[in-house]
Short mmCIF file of C-alpha atoms and ligand atoms in Angstrom, two decimals:
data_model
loop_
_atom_site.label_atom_id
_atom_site.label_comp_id
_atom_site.label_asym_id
_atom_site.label_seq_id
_atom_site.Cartn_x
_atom_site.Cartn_y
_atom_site.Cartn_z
CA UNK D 255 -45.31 1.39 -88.03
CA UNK D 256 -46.73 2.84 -84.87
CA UNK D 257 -45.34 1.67 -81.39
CA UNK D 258 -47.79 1.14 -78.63
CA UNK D 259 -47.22 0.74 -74.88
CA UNK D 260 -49.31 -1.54 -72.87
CA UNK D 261 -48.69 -1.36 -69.42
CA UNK D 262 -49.52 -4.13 -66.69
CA UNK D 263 -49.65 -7.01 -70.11
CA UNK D 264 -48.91 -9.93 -68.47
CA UNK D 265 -51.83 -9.34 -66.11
CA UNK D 266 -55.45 -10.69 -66.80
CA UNK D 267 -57.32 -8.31 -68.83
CA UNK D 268 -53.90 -6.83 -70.24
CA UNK D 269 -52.56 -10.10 -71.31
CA UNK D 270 -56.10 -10.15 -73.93
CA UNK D 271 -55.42 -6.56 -74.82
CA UNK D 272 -51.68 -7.81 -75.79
CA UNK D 273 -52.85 -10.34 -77.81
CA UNK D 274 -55.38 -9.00 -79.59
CA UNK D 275 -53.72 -5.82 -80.66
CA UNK D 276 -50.54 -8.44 -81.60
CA UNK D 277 -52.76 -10.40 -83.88
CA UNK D 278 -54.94 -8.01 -85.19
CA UNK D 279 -52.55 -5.21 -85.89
CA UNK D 280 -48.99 -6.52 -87.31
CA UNK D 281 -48.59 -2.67 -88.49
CA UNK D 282 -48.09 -1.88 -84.54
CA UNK D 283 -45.49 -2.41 -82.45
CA UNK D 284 -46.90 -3.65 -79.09
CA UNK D 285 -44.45 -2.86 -76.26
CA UNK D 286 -45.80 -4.89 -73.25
CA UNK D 287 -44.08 -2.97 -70.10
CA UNK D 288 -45.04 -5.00 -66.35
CA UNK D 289 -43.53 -5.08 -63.31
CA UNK D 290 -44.22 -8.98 -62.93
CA UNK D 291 -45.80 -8.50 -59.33
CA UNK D 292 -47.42 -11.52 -58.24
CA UNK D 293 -50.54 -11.15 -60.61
CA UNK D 294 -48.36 -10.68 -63.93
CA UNK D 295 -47.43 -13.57 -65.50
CA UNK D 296 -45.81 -14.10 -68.88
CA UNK D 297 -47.21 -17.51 -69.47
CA UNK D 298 -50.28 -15.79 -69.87
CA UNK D 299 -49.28 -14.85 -73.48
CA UNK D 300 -47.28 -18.06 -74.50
CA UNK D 301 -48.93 -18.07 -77.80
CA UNK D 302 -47.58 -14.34 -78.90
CA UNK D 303 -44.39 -14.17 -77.48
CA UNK D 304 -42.39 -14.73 -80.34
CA UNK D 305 -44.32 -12.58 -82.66
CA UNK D 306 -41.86 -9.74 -85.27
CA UNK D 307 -44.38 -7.24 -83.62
CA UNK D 308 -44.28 -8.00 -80.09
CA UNK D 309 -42.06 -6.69 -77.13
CA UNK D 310 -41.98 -7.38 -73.03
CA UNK D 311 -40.36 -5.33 -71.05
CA UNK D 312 -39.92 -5.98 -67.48
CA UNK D 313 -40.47 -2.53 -65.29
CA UNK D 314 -41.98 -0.30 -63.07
CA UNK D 315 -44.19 2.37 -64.02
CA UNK D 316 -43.04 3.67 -59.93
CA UNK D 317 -39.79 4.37 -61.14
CA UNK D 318 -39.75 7.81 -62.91
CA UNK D 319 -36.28 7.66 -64.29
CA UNK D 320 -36.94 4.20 -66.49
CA UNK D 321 -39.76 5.59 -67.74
CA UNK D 322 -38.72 8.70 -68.92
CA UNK D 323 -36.03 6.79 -70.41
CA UNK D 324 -38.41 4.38 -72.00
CA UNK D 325 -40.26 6.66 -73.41
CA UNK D 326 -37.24 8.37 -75.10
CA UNK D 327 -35.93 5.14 -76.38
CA UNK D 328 -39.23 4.11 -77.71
CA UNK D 329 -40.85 7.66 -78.86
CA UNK D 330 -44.15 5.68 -78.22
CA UNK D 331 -47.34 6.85 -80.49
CA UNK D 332 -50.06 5.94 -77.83
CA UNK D 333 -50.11 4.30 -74.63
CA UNK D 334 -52.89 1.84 -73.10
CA UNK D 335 -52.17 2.32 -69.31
CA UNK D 336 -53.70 -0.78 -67.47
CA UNK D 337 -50.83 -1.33 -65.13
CA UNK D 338 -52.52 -1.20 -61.42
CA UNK D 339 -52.62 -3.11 -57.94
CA UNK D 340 -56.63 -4.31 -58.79
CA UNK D 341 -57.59 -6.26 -55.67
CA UNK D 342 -60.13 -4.74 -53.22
CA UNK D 343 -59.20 -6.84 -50.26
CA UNK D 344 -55.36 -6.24 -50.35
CA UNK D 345 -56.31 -2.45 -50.63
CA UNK D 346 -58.07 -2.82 -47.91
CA UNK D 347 -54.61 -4.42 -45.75
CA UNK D 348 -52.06 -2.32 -47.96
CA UNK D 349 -53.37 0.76 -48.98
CA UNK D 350 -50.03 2.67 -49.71
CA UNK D 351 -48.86 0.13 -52.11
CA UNK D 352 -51.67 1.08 -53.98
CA UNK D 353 -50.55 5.27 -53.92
CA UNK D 354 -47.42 4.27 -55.50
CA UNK D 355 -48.62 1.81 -57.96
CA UNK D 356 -51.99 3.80 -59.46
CA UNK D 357 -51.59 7.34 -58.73
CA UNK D 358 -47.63 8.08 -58.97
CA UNK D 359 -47.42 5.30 -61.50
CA UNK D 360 -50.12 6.69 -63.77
CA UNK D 361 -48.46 10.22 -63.27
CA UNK D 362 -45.36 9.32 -64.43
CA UNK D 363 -46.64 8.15 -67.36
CA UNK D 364 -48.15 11.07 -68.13
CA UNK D 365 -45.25 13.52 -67.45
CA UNK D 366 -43.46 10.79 -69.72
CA UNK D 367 -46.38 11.35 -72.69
CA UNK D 368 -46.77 15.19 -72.43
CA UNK D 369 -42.44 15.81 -72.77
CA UNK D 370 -42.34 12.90 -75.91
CA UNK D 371 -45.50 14.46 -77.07
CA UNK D 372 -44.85 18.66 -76.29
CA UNK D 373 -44.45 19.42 -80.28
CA UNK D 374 -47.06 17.34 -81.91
CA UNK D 375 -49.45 15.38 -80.12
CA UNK D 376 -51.15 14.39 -83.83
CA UNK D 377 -52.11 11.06 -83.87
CA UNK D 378 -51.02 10.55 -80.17
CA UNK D 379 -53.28 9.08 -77.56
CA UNK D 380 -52.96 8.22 -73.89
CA UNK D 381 -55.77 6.23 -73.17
CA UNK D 382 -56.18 5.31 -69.12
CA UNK D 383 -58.20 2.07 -68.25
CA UNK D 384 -60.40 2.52 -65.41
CA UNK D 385 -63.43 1.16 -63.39
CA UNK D 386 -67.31 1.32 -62.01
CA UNK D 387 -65.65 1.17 -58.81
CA UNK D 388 -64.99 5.28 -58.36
CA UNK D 389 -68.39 6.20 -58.63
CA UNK D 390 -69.22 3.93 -55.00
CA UNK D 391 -72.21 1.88 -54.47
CA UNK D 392 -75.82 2.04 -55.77
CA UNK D 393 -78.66 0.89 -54.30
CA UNK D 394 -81.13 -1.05 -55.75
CA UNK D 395 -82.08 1.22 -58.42
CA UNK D 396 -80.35 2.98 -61.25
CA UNK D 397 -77.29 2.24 -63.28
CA UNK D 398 -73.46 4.43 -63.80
CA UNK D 399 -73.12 6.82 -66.32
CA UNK D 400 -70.57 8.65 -67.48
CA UNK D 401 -71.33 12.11 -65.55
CA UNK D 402 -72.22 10.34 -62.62
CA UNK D 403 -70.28 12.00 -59.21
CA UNK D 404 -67.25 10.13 -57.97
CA UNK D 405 -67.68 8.44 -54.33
CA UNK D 406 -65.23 5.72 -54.41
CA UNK D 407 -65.83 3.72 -51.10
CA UNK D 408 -62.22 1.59 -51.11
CA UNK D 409 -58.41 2.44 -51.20
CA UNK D 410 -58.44 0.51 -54.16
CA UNK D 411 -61.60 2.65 -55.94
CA UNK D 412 -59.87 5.74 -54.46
CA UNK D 413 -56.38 5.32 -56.09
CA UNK D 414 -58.11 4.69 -59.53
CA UNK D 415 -60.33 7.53 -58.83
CA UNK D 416 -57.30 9.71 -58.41
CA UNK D 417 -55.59 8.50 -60.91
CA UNK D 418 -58.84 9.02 -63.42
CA UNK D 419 -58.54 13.02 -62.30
CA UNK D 420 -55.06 13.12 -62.80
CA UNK D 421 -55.49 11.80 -66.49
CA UNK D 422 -58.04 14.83 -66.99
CA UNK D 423 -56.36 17.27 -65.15
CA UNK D 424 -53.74 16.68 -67.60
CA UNK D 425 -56.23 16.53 -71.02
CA UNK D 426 -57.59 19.93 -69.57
CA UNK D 427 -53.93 21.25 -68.29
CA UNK D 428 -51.50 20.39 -70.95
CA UNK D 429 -53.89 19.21 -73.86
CA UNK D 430 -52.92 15.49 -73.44
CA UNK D 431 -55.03 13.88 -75.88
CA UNK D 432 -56.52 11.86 -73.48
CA UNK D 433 -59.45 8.83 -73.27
CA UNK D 434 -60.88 7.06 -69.98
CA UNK D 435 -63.42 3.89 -69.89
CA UNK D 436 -64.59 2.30 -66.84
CA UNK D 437 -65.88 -1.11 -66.72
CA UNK D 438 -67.43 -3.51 -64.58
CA UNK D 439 -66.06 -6.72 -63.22
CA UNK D 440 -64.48 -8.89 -65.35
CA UNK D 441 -64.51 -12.94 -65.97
CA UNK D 442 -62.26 -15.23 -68.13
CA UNK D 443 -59.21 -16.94 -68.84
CA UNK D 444 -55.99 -16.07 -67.05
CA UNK D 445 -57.87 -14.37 -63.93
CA UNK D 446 -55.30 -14.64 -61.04
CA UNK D 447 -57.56 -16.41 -58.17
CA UNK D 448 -57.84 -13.95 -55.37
CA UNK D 449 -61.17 -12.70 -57.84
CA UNK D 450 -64.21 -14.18 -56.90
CA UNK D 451 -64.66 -16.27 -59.74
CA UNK D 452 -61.37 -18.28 -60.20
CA UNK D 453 -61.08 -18.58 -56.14
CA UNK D 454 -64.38 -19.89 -56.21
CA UNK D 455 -63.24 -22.31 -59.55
CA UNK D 456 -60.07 -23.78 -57.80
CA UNK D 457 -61.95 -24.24 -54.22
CA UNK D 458 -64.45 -26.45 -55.83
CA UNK D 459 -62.17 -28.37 -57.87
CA UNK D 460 -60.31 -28.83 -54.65
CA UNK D 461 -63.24 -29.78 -52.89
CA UNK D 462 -62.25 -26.78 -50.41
CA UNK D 463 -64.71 -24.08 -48.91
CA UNK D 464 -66.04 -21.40 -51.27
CA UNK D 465 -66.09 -17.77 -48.75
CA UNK D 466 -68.93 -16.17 -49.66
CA UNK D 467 -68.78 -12.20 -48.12
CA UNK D 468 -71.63 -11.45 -45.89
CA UNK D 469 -75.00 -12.91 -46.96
CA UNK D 470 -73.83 -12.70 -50.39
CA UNK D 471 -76.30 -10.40 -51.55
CA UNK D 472 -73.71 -7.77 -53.06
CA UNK D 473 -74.59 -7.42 -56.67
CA UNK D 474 -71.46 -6.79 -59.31
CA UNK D 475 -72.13 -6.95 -63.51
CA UNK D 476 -70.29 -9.22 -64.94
CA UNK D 477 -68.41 -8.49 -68.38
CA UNK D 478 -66.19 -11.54 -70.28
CA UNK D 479 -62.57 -10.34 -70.85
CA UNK D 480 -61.83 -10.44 -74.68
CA UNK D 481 -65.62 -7.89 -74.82
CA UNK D 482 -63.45 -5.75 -72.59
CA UNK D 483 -60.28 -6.07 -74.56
CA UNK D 484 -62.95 -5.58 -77.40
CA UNK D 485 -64.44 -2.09 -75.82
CA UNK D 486 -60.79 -1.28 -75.62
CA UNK D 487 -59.63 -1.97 -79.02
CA UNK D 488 -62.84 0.45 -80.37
CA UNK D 489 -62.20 3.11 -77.97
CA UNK D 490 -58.61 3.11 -78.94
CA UNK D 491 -59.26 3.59 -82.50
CA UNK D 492 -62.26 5.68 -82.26
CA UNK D 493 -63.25 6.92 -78.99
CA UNK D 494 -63.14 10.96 -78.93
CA UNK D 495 -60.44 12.70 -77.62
CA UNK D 496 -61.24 14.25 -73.57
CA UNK D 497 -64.40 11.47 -73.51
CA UNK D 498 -65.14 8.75 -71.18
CA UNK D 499 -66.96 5.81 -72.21
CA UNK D 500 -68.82 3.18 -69.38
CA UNK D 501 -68.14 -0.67 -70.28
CA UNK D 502 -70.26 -3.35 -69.34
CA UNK D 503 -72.23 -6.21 -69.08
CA UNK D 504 -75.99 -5.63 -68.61
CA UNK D 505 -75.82 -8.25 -66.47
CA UNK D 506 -76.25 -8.22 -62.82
CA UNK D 507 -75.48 -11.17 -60.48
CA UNK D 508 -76.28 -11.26 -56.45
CA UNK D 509 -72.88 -12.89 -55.69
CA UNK D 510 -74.90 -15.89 -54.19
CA UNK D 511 -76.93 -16.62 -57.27
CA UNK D 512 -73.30 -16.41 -59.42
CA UNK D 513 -72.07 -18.79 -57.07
CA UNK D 514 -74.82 -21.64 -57.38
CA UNK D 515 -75.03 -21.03 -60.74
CA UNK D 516 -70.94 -21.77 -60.97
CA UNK D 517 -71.15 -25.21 -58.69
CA UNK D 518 -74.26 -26.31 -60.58
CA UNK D 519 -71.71 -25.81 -63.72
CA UNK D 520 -68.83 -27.18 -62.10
CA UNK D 521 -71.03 -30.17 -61.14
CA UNK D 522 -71.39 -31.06 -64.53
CA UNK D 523 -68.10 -30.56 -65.82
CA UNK D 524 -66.21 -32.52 -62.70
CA UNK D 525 -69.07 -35.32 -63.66
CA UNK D 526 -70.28 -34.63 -59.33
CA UNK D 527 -73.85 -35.40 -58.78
CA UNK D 528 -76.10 -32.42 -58.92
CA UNK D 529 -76.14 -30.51 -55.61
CA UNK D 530 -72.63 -31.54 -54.43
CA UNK D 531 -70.22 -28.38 -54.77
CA UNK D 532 -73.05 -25.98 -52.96
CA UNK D 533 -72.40 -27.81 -50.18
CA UNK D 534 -69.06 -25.77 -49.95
CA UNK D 535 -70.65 -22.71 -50.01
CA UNK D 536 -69.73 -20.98 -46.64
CA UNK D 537 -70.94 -17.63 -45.09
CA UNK D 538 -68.12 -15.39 -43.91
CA UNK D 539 -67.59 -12.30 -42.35
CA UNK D 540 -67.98 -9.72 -44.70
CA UNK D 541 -65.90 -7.44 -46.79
CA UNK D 542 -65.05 -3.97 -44.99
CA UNK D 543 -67.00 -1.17 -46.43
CA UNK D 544 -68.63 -4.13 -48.98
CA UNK D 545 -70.10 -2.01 -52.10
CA UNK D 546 -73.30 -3.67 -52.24
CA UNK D 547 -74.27 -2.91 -56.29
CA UNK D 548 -72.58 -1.66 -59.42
CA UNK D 549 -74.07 -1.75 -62.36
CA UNK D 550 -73.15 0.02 -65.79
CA UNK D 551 -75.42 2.08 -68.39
CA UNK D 552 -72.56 1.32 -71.51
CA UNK D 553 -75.48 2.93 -73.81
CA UNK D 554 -72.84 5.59 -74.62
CA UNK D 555 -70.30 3.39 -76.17
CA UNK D 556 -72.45 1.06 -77.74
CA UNK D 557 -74.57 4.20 -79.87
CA UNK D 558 -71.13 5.74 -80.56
CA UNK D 559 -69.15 3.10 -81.11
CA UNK D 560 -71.07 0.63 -82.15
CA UNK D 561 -69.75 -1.87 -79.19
CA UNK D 562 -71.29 -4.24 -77.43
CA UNK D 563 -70.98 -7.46 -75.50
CA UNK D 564 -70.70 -11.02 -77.53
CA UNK D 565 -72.32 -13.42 -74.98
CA UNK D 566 -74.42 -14.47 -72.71
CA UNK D 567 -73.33 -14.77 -69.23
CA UNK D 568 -73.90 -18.87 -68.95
CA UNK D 569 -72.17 -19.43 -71.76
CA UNK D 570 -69.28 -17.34 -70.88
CA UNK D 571 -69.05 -19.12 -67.08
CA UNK D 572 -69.48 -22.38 -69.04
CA UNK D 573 -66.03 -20.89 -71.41
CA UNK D 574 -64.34 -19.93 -68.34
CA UNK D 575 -64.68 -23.01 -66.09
CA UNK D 576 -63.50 -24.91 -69.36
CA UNK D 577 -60.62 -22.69 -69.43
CA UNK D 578 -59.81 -23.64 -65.87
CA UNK D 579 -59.87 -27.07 -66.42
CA UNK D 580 -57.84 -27.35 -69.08
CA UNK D 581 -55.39 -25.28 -67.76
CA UNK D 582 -54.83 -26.83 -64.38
CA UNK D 583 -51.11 -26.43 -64.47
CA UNK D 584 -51.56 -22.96 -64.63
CA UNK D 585 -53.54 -22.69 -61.63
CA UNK D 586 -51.44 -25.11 -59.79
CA UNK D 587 -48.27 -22.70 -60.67
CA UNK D 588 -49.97 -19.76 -59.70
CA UNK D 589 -51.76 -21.08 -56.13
CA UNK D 590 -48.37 -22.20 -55.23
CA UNK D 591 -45.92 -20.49 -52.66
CA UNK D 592 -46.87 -16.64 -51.89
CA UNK D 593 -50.63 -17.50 -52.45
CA UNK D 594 -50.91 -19.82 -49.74
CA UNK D 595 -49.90 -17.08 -47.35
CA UNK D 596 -52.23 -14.88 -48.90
CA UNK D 597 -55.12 -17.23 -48.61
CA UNK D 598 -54.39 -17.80 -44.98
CA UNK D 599 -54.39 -14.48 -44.10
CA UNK D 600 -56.76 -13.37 -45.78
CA UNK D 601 -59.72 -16.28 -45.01
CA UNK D 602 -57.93 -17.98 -42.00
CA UNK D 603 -60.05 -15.95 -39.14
CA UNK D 604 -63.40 -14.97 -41.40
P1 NAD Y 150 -54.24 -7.67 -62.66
O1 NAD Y 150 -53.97 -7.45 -61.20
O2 NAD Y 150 -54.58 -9.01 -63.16
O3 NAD Y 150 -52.97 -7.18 -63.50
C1 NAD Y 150 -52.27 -6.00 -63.21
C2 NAD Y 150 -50.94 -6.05 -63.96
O4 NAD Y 150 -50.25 -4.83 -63.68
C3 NAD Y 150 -50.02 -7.20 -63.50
O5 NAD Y 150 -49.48 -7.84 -64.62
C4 NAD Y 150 -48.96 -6.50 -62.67
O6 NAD Y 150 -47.70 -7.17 -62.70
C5 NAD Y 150 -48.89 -5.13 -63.34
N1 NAD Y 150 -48.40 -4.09 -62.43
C6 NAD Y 150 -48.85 -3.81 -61.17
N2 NAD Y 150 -48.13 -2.81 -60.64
C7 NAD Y 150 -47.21 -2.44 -61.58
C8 NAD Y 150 -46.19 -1.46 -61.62
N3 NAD Y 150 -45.95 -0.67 -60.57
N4 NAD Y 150 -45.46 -1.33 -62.75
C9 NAD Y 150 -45.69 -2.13 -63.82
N5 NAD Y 150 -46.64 -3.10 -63.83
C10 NAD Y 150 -47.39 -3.25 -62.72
O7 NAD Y 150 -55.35 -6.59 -63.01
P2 NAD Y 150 -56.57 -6.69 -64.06
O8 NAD Y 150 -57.72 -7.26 -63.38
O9 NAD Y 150 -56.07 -7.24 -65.34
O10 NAD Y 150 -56.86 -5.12 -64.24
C11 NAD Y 150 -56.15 -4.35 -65.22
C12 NAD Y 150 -56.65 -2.92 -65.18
O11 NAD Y 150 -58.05 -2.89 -65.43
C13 NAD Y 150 -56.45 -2.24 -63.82
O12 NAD Y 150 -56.09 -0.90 -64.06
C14 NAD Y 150 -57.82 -2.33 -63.16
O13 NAD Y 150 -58.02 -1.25 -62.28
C15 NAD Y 150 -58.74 -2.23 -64.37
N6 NAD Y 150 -60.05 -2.90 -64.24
C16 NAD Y 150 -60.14 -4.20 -63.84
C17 NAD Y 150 -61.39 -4.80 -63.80
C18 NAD Y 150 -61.55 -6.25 -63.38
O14 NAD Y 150 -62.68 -6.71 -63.23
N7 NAD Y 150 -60.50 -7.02 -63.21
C19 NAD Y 150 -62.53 -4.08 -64.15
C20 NAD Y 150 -62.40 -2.75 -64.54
C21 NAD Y 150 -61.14 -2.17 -64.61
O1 DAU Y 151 -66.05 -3.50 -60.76
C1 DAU Y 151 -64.78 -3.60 -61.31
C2 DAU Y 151 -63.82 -4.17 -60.30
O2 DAU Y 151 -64.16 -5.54 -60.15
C3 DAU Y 151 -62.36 -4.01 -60.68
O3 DAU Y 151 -62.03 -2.66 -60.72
C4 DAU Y 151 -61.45 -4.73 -59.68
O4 DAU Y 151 -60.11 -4.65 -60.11
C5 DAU Y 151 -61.88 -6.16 -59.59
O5 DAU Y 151 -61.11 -6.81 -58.60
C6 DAU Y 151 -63.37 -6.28 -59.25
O6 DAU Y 151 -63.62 -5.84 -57.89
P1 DAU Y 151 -64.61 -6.64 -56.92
O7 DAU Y 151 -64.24 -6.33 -55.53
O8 DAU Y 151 -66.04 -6.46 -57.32
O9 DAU Y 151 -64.19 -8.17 -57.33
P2 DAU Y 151 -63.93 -9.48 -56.46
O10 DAU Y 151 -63.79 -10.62 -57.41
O11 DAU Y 151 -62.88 -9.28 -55.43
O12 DAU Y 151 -65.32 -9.66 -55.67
C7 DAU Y 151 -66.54 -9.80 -56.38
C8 DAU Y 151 -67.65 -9.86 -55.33
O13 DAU Y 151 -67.52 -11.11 -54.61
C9 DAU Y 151 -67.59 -8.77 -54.28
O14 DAU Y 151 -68.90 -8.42 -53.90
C10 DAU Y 151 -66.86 -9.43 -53.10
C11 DAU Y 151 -67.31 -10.88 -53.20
N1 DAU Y 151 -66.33 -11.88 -52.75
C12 DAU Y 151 -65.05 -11.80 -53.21
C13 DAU Y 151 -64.11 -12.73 -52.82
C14 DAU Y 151 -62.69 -12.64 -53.30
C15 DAU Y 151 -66.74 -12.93 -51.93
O15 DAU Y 151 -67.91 -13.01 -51.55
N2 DAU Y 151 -65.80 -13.84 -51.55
C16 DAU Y 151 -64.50 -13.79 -51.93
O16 DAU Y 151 -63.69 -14.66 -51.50
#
């Protein structure tokens, strides 16, 4: 039986790690350690919780003492480190809360893996979750690749950009046996709604206005969650040791054209007449330092690893807004109380 740590579980694209790794793997021990900040939330993984193979621990990876303690109570055999404050725009108002949480955090973890790991590190991995974000903005041509410079542009990019040097520093250093992917923006189920796509969702089901940035002509590529929990799962397993591997979508949206597409679908799955949720489409003032384009070149993984993503964009939106509708409790419990002060302060004078 091998125990793995997953840090920052009950968040969105750790929550589909969790369960996949639960379900897929009952020879694993899945130790889900998360700080519950306001974007963790356990009712994200409802359906696992009382699995023989599963475990939540409520923690911070901040904290060096707990973890070294965790780690010596556990004697973990790999760790999947996705634990992080992830939002660009509260980076942008709190940047030190971000130090803390990605740099320190992901350093303690590692002291905490190289001390349980000193004598053996066979069959060990710490594998570090990471994003297109460090290597800044591209223009209109050309795609990331693996060797491509760093210039993260935001406190957020730069704390995960430290934190991805860090994680080498220590495969090079110490001999960590270490693993780092970077992936584009990611759209599904359980998405806390300060992310474009589920702020834009619950606006238009409110029949409030949808902030568009700028003129909206910033270009992300947009990857479905469980093909990044996918990527994950693959690179765990058989990603090479020091390597990084680029995740993504091949599939480029001007934030504009993402946004009409989602109101034409909402449209038809509120039963609204064609045309009517655009109308809430609103211009405001733009994003501070606003990356204009990312875009991933995942030919690495998918030659190596045979990976690559399951669907098409429309019919992952279509998948997504279902989600969201179905799930309206969960949106109502999670737009309630701190989020309104969020919201306000964060649209209130665009
Ligand atoms: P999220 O904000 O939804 O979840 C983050 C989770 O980490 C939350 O459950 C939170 O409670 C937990 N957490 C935060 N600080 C913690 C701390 N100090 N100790 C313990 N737990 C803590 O984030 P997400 O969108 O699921 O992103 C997960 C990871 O993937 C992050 O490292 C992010 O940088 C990376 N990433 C995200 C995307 C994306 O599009 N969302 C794309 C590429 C990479
Ligand atoms: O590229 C990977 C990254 O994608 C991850 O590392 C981050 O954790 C994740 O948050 C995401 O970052 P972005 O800044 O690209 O995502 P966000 O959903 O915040 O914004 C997507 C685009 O939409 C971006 O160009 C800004 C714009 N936007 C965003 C919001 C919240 C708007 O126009 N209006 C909005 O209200």
């Amino acid at each position: 039986m091998k125990t793995i740590l997953v840090t920052g579980g009950a968040g969105f694209i750790g929550s589909h790690v969790v369960r996949r790794l639960v379900n897929n793997y009952p020879s694993y021990k899945i130790v889900n350690l998360d700080k519950l900040t306001y974007a963790g939330n356990l009712e994200n993984l409802k359906d696992i919780e009382g699995k023989g193979n599963y475990e939540f621990v409520k923690g911070d990876i901040v904290d060096t003492e707990f973890i070294n303690n965790l780690f010596n109570e556990y004697k973990f055999d790999g760790v999947i480190h996705l634990a992080a404050e992830s939002h660009v725009d509260r980076s942008i108002t709190n940047p030190t809360e971000f130090v803390f949480a990605n740099v320190i955090g992901t350093v303690n973890l590692l002291n905490a893996a190289k001390t349980l790991w000193a004598d053996d590190t066979e069959g060990k991995r710490f594998y570090h979750i990471s994003t297109d974000e460090v290597y800044g903005s591209l223009g209109e041509e050309g795609f990331f690749v693996e060797t491509t410079s760093y210039d993260p542009q935001s406190p957020y990019s730069a704390s995960k950009a430290s934190s991805d040097h860090f994680v080498r520093a220590y495969g090079n250093t110490y001999k960590l046996p270490i693993v780092i992917s970077n992936c584009s923006n990611n759209y599904g189920a359980n998405q806390f709604p300060e992310k474009l796509i589920p702020l834009a969702i619950n606006n238009i089901r409110h029949n409030k206005p949808v902030p568009v940035y700028g003129k909206g002509e910033n270009i992300r590529d947009w990857l479905f969650v469980n093909d990044h929990a996918a990527a994950i799962d693959v690179i765990y397993h058989e990603g090479r040791n020091g390597e990084t591997y680029n995740i993504g979508g091949n599939n480029e949206w001007k934030n504009i054209d993402l946004i009409r597409l989602l109101c034409s679908v909402m449209d038809e799955k509120l039963g609204r007449e064609k045309g009517t949720s655009e109308q809430l489409i609103t211009f405001v003032k733009d994003r501070a330092g606003h990356d204009m384009r990312y875009a991933i070149d995942s030919s690495k993984l998918q030659n190596e690893l045979g990976w690559e993503p399951s669907l098409q964009f429309e019919e992952g939106l279509a998948k997504t807004v279902d989600w969201y509708l179905e799930n309206q409790e969960w949106l109502d419990h999670v737009t309630s109380g701190e989020y309104k002060n969020y919201y306000s302060a964060q649209y209130q004078d665009r």
